[in-house]
XYZ file of C-alpha atoms in Angstrom:
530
model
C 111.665 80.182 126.108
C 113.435 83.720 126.646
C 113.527 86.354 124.092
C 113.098 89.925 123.441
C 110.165 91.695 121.374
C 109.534 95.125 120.265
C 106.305 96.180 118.529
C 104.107 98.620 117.848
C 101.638 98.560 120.673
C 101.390 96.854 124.080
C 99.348 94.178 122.911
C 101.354 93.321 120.244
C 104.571 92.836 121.759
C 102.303 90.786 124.786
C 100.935 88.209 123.053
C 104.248 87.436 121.189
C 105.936 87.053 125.179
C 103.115 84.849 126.413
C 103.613 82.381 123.164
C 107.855 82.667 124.092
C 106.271 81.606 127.797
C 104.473 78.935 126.575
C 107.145 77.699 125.097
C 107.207 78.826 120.998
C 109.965 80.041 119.233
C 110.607 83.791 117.829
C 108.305 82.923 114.754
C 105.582 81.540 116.738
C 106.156 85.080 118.510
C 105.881 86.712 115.416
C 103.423 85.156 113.823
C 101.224 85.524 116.755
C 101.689 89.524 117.308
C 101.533 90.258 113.998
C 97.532 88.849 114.208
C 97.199 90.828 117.275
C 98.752 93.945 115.683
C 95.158 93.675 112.874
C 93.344 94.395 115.903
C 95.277 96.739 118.706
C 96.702 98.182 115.681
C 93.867 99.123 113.429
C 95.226 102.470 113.054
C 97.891 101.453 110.657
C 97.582 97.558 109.157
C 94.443 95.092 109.092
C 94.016 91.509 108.389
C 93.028 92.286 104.650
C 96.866 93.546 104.233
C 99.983 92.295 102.645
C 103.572 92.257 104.278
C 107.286 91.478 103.820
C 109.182 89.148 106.703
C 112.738 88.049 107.297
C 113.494 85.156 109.268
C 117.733 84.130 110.339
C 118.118 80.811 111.426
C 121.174 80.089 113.682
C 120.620 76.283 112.860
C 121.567 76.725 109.138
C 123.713 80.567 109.678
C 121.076 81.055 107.110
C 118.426 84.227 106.031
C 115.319 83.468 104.345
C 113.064 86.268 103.150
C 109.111 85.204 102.962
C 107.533 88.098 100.470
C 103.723 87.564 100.727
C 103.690 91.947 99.651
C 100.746 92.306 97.075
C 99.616 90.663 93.394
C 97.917 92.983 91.284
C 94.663 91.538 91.077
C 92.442 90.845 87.780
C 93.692 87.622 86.442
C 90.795 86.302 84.340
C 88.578 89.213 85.009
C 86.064 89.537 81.964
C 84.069 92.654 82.572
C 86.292 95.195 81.954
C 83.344 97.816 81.291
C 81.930 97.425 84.567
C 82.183 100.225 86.759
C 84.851 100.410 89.575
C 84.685 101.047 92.675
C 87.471 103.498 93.612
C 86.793 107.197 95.409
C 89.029 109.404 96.161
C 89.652 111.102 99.162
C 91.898 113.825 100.909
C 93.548 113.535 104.027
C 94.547 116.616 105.587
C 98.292 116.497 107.263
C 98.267 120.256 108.448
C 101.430 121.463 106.183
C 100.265 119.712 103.466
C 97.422 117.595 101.655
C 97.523 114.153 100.244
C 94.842 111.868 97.723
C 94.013 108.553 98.775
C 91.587 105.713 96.677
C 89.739 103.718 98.593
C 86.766 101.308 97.458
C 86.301 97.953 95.655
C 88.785 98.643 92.972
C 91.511 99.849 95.230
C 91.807 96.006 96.463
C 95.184 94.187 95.597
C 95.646 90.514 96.185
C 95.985 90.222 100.312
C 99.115 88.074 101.417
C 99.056 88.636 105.100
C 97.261 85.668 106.059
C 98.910 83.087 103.571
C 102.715 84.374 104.122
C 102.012 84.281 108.594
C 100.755 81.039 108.413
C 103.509 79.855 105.587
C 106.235 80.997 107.909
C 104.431 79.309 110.937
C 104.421 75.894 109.600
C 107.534 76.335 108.365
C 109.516 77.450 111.646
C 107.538 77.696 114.744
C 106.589 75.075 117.099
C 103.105 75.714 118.347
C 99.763 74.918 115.998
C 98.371 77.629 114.309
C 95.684 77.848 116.751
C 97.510 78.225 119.590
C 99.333 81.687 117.537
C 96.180 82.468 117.061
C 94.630 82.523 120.334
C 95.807 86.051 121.769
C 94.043 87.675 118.655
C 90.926 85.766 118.703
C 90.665 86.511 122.591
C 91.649 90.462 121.844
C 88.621 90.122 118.739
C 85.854 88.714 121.346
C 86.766 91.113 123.821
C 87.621 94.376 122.378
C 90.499 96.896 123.134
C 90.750 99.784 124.397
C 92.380 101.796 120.936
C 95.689 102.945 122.240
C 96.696 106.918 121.830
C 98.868 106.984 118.714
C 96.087 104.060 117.293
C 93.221 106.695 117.716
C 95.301 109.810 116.266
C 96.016 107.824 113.027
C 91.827 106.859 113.055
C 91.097 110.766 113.539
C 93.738 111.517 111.117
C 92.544 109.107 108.469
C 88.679 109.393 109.577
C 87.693 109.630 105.854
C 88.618 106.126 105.103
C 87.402 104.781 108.482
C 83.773 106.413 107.902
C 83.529 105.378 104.681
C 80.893 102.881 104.891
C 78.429 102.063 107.388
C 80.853 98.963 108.540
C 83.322 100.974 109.335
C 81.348 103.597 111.339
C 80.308 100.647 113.013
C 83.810 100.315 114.433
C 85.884 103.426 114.528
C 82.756 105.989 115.174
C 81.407 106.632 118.781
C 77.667 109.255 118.573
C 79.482 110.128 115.404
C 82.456 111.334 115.955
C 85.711 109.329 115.716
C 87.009 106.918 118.628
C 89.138 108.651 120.718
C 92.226 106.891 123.137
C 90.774 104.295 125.726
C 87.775 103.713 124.436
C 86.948 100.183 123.424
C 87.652 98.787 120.070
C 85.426 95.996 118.939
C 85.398 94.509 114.951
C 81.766 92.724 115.129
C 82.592 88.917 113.168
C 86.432 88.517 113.253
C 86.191 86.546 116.598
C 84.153 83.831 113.690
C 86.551 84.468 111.030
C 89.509 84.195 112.897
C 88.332 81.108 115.046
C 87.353 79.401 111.575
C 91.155 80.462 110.363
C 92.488 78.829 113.166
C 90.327 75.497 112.590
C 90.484 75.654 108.481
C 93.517 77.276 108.046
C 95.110 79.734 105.436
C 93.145 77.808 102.717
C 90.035 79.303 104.574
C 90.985 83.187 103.531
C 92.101 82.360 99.402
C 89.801 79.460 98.414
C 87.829 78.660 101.422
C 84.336 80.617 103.457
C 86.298 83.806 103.497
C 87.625 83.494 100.256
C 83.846 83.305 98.730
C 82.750 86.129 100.803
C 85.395 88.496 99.594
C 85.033 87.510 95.899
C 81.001 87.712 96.308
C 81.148 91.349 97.690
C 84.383 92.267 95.087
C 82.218 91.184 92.011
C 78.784 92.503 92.937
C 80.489 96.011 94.299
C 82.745 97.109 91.594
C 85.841 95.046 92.822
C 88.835 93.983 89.951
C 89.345 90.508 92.714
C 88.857 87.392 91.261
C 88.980 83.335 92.541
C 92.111 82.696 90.501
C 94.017 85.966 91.957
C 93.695 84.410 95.273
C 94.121 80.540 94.577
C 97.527 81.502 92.400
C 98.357 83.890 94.936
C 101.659 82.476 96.167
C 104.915 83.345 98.544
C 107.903 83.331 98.010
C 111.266 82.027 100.037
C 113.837 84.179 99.172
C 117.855 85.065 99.803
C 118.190 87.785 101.256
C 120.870 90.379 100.279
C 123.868 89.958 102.005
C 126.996 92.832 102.259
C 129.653 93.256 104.728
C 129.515 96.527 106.736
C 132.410 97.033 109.126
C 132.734 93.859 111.220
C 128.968 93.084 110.601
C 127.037 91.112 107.718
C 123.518 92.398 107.149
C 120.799 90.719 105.597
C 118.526 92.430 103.331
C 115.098 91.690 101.749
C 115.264 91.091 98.019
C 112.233 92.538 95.317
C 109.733 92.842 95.580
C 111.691 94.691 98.484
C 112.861 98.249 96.656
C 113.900 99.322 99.994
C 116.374 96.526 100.518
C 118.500 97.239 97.717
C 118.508 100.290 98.321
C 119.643 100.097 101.867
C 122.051 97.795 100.676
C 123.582 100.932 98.412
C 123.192 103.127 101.130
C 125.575 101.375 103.633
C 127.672 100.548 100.796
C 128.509 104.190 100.338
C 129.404 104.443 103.605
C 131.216 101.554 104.412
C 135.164 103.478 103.063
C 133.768 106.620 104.460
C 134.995 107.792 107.732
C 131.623 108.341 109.689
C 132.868 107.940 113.450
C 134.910 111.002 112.565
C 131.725 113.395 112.708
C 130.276 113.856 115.721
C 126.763 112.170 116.310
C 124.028 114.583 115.764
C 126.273 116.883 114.541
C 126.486 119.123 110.749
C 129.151 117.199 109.540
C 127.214 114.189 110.714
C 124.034 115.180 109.021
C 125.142 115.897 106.311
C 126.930 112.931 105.236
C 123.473 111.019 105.836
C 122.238 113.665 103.502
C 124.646 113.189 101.066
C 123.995 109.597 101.512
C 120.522 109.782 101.111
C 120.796 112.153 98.196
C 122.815 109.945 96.240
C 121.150 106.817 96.852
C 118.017 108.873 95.005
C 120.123 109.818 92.308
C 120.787 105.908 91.643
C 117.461 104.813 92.011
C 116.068 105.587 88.291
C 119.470 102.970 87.100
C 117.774 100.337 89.445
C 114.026 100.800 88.388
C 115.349 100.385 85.233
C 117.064 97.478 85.479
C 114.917 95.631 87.270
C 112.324 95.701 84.922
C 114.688 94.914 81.867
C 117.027 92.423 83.154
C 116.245 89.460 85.914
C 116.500 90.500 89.652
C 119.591 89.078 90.439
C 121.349 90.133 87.745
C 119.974 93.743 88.363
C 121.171 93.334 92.264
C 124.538 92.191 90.995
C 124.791 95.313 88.464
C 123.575 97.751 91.074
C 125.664 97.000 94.029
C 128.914 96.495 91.599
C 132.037 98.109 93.223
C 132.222 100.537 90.156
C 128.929 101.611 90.223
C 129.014 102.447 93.725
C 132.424 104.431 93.217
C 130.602 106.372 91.350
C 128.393 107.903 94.237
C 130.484 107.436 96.625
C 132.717 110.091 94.629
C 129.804 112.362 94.383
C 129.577 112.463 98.308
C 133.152 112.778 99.244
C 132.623 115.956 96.638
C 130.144 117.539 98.485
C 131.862 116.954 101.806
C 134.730 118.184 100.342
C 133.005 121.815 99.007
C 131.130 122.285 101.766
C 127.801 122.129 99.774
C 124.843 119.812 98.513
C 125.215 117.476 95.384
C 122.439 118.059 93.221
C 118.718 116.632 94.648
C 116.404 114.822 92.416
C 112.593 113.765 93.275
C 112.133 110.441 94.489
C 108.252 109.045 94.191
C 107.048 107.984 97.969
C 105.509 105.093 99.187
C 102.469 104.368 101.381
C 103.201 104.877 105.430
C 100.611 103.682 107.203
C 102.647 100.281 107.864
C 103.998 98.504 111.130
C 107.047 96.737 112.052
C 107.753 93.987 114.896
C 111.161 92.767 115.610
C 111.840 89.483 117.642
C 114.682 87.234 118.851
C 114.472 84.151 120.995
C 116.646 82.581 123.725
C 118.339 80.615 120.976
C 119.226 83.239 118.676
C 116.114 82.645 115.858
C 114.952 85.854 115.113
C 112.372 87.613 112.827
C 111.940 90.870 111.398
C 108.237 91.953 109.750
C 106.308 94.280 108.663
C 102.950 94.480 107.008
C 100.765 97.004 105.738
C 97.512 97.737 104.381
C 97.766 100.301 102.857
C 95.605 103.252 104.459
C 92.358 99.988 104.302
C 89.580 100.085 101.440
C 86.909 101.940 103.888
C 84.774 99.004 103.978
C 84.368 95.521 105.574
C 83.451 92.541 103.775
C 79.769 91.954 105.008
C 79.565 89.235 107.857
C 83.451 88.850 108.370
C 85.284 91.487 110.721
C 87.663 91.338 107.114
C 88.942 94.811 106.424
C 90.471 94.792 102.900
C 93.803 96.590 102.033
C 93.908 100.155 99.387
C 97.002 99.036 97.897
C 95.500 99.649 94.479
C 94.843 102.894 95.437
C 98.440 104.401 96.259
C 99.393 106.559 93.734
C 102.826 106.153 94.765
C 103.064 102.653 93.653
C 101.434 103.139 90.664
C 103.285 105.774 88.636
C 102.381 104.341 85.574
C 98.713 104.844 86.455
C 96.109 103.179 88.755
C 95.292 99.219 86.971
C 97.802 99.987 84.367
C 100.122 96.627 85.958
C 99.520 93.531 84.824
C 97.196 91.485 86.975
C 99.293 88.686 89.098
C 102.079 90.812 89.262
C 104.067 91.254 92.300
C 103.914 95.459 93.633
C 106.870 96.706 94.513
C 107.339 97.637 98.259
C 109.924 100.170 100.743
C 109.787 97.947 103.127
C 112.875 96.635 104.855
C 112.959 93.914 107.288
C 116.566 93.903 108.583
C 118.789 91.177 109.953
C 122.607 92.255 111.048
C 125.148 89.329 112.378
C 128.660 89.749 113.595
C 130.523 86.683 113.343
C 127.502 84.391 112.536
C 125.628 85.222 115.398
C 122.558 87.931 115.554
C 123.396 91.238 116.107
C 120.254 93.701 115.527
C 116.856 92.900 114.036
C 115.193 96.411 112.675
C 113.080 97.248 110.334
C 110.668 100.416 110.081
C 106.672 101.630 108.746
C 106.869 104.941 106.754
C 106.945 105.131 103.173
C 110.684 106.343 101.670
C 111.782 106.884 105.033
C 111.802 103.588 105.923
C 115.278 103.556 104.514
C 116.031 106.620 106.628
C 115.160 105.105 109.795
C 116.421 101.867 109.026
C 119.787 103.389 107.777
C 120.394 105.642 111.163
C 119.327 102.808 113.477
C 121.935 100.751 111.698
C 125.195 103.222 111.727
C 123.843 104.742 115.252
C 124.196 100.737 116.693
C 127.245 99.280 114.595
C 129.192 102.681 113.508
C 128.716 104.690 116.920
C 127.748 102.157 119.718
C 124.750 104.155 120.810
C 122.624 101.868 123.194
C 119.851 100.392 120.817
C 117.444 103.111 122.826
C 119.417 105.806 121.922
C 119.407 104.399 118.300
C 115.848 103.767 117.639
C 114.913 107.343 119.367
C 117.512 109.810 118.839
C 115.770 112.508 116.581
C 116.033 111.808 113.164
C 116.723 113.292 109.767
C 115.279 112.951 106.237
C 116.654 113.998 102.948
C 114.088 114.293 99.988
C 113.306 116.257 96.818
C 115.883 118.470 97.791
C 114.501 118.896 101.487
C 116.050 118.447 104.668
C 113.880 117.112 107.366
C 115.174 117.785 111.052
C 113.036 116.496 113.600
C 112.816 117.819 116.433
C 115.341 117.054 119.276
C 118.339 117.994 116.413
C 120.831 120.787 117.481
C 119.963 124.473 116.385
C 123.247 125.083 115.827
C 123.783 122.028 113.537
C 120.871 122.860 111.499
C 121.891 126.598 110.863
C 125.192 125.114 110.213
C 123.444 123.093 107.461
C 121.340 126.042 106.058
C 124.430 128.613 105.774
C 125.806 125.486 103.762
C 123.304 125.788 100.793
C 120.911 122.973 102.457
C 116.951 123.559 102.667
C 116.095 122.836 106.022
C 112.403 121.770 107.361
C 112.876 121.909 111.102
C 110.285 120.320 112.452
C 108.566 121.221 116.449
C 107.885 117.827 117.329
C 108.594 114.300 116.915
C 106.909 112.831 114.121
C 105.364 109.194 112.851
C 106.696 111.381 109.243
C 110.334 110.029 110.736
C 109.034 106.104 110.887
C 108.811 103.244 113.936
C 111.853 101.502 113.769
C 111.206 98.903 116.668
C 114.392 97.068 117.168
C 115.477 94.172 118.909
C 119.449 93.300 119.749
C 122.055 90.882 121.205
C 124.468 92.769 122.672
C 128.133 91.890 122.897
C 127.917 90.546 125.802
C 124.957 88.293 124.403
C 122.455 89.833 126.292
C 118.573 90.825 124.574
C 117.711 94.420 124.554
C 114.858 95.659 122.261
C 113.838 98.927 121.864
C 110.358 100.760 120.648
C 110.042 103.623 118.465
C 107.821 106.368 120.423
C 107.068 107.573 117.101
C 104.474 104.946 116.788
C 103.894 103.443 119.553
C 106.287 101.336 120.339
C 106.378 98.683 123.277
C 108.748 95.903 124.557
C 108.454 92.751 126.054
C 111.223 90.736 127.717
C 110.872 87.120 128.470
């Protein structure tokens, strides 16, 4: 079958070609890259993570949304005294710091393998074993740890020496792997093989299941037998607003992030964008503005959402009024030539990874998983490296275990679908925390509002408005961002392209109903064409 992929490494968007070749759909694709991605990806998601997907079928003109993100874990869990596992650490990102937890206790509910295989049965054509060939093949074999996959190890090398297990895979005569040299996870060639055979009743009640509960409740680990066998995912509408000529599809909550982009676009759509000049001041600073006042109506929607039902908070959020309201507050600051008042907006984790397929007969699939930063361990005898998810402070402001256990965590990520008259337009969808949004929000008006070739789109420099700070990477005009500064803006200008600016790897059907797709070179991004 033909179709288009974009990932986040070479091996990734590979094994999702050969299973179009061999005759699977865009799901099958997907399903099977996004096992690959736990391995030549190690850098930023593992198996042990959790993950959002969106999936358009042409069939029905239909969107479904599968959320397998993260439960808080501790449902029955009757030693509350006993000590927890959960160490802090601090990663060093040159201009600034940031605190990770890692451990035991920073474990939430895993969803990755339950929501992949979910979405295969449901959609794709091939048996799960077949999807899960290329990754069991990559686990027996090894991989030689791609450049931007090494830089994120050294960056994060406190996590990935944590334990022994983990030197055991990321160190080399004790120092960190560096690019090219060959990745190998001892035991997930077994656990993976048995996955294959067993199924995802294997990982939440099965062999793996046991393991992972034995280590969690003899370590200092909140994971219990019922979190995993209630664990469940759900299939979900997506969001749907008109922009321009286009419909876009949007993932509901747990999905923060889709809403959100869903107010974003909405305060553009009656604004004039095509009238400032790409890359531009005036340009940049109506995605500023944008940005800026799609913070200043988040608090209403965090609100809302947890006093009302989620679709009546989506209905009362994206409600013609309340968007007037914002929209006002930009066309004043365009207007006075200065910014609307900034408020701080709490960040998410963004160490994820996005994949972005389309097949021959327009099915497509947008995902992206995460595992947080991992828990710097590996459950003993499995190749299983757990997610930290409990351990961002970011989405936990009320305090680390303060949720209530089988509770769904909120997530930025936004797996994107856009159609023009019924057919698929753009898949996208992005890793890195609030700027997810960012990324997915410039891909979206660079494609539909300014016909940029998707390339152009995905890896035009970028901008980021936050906490009163604008972000310019580099590649932006000098002149636009003095521009912005003599306009009362605080600008970061940053020398160099940055993963800070996300990995929005796209895929498209262009109007002449050819596939294009598109990797970010942020993170690594990599295209196959069938």
């Amino acid at each position: 079958m033909s179709g288009v992929i974009a990932a986040g490494s070479r091996e990734t968007a590979r094994a999702g070609a050969d299973i179009l070749r061999q005759g699977g759909n865009a799901v099958d694709a997907a399903v099977a890259s996004a096992f690959v991605s736990f391995i030549a990806e190690v850098g930023v998601v593992h198996l042990g993570g959790s993950g959002i997907a969106q999936i358009f079928d042409p069939a029905s003109g239909q969107g479904v949304v599968y959320d397998f993100f993260s439960n808080t874990p501790g449902l029955g869990f009757e030693d509350a005294h006993s000590a927890l596992d959960f160490a802090q650490v601090t990663i060093d990102f040159g201009p600034t710091t940031q605190d990770f937890h890692l451990g035991r206790g920073s474990v939430a509910v895993p969803g990755n393998i339950l929501g992949l295989c979910l979405m295969a049965a449901d959609y794709g054509r091939l048996p799960l074993a077949q999807l899960l060939e290329p990754a069991i093949r990559l686990a027996r074999s090894g991989t030689p740890i791609e450049p931007f996959q090494a830089d994120t190890c050294r960056l994060l090398a406190p996590l990935y020496t944590h334990t022994a297990g983990m030197r055991a895979i990321f160190e080399r005569e004790g120092r960190i792997i560096q690019p090219g040299e060959r990745l190998h996870i001892p035991d997930l060639e077994h656990t993976l093989t048995a996955l294959a055979n067993s199924g995802p009743e294997y990982a939440y009640t099965g062999q793996l299941a046991q393991a992972f509960l034995v280590d969690q409740r003899t370590r200092g680990g909140r994971l219990t037998g019922k979190d995993l066998a209630d664990y469940n995912v759900p299939r979900l509408e997506p969001i749907r607003i008109p922009y321009r000529q286009y419909e876009v599809l949007l993932p509901p909550p747990s999905s923060t992030g889709g809403v959100l982009t869903a107010f974003s676009l909405l305060l553009l759509a009656p604004l004039a964008v095509t009238q400032r000049p790409h890359g531009s001041a005036a340009h940049i600073q109506l995605l500023a503005e944008v940005m800026g006042a799609t913070a200043r109506a988040r608090p209403y929607w965090d609100d809302w959402l947890t006093s009302m039902p989620a679709a009546e908070a989506i209905d009362r959020f994206l409600e013609p009024a309340f968007v007037d309201m914002f929209v006002e507050q930009v066309r004043t600051a365009l207007a006075e030539g200065r910014p609307f008042a900034a408020v701080a907006e709490p960040p998410g984790p963004s160490h994820t990874s996005h994949l972005s397929v389309i097949d021959g007969d327009g099915l497509a699939v947008s995902l992206t998983t995460t595992a947080g930063e991992s828990a710097g361990y590996v459950v003993p005898g499995t190749g299983f490296i757990p997610n930290n998810i409990m351990g961002e402070e970011d989405l936990h402001p009320r305090g680390f275990h303060r949720q209530p256990p089988g509770q769904r965590i909120a997530t930025m990520m936004t797996p994107t679908v856009v159609l023009q008259n019924g057919k698929i337009r753009l898949v996208v969808g992005s890793g890195g925390s609030t700027r997810i949004r960012s990324a997915v929000l410039q891909v979206l008006t660079g494609l539909l509002d300014y016909r940029l070739k998707l390339q152009d789109a995905v890896n035009l420099a970028r901008v980021h408005y936050e906490n009163g700070v604008l972000h310019c990477e580099a590649g932006i005009d000098p002149a636009a961002t003095d521009e912005l500064e003599t306009l009362g803006y605080q600008v970061n200008r940053w020398r160099q392209r940055s993963i800070f600016f996300g990995g929005a790897h796209s895929v498209s059907r262009t109007r002449n109903g050819r596939l294009v797709a598109a990797g970010d070179d942020r993170r690594g991004g990599a295209v196959n064409v069938v």
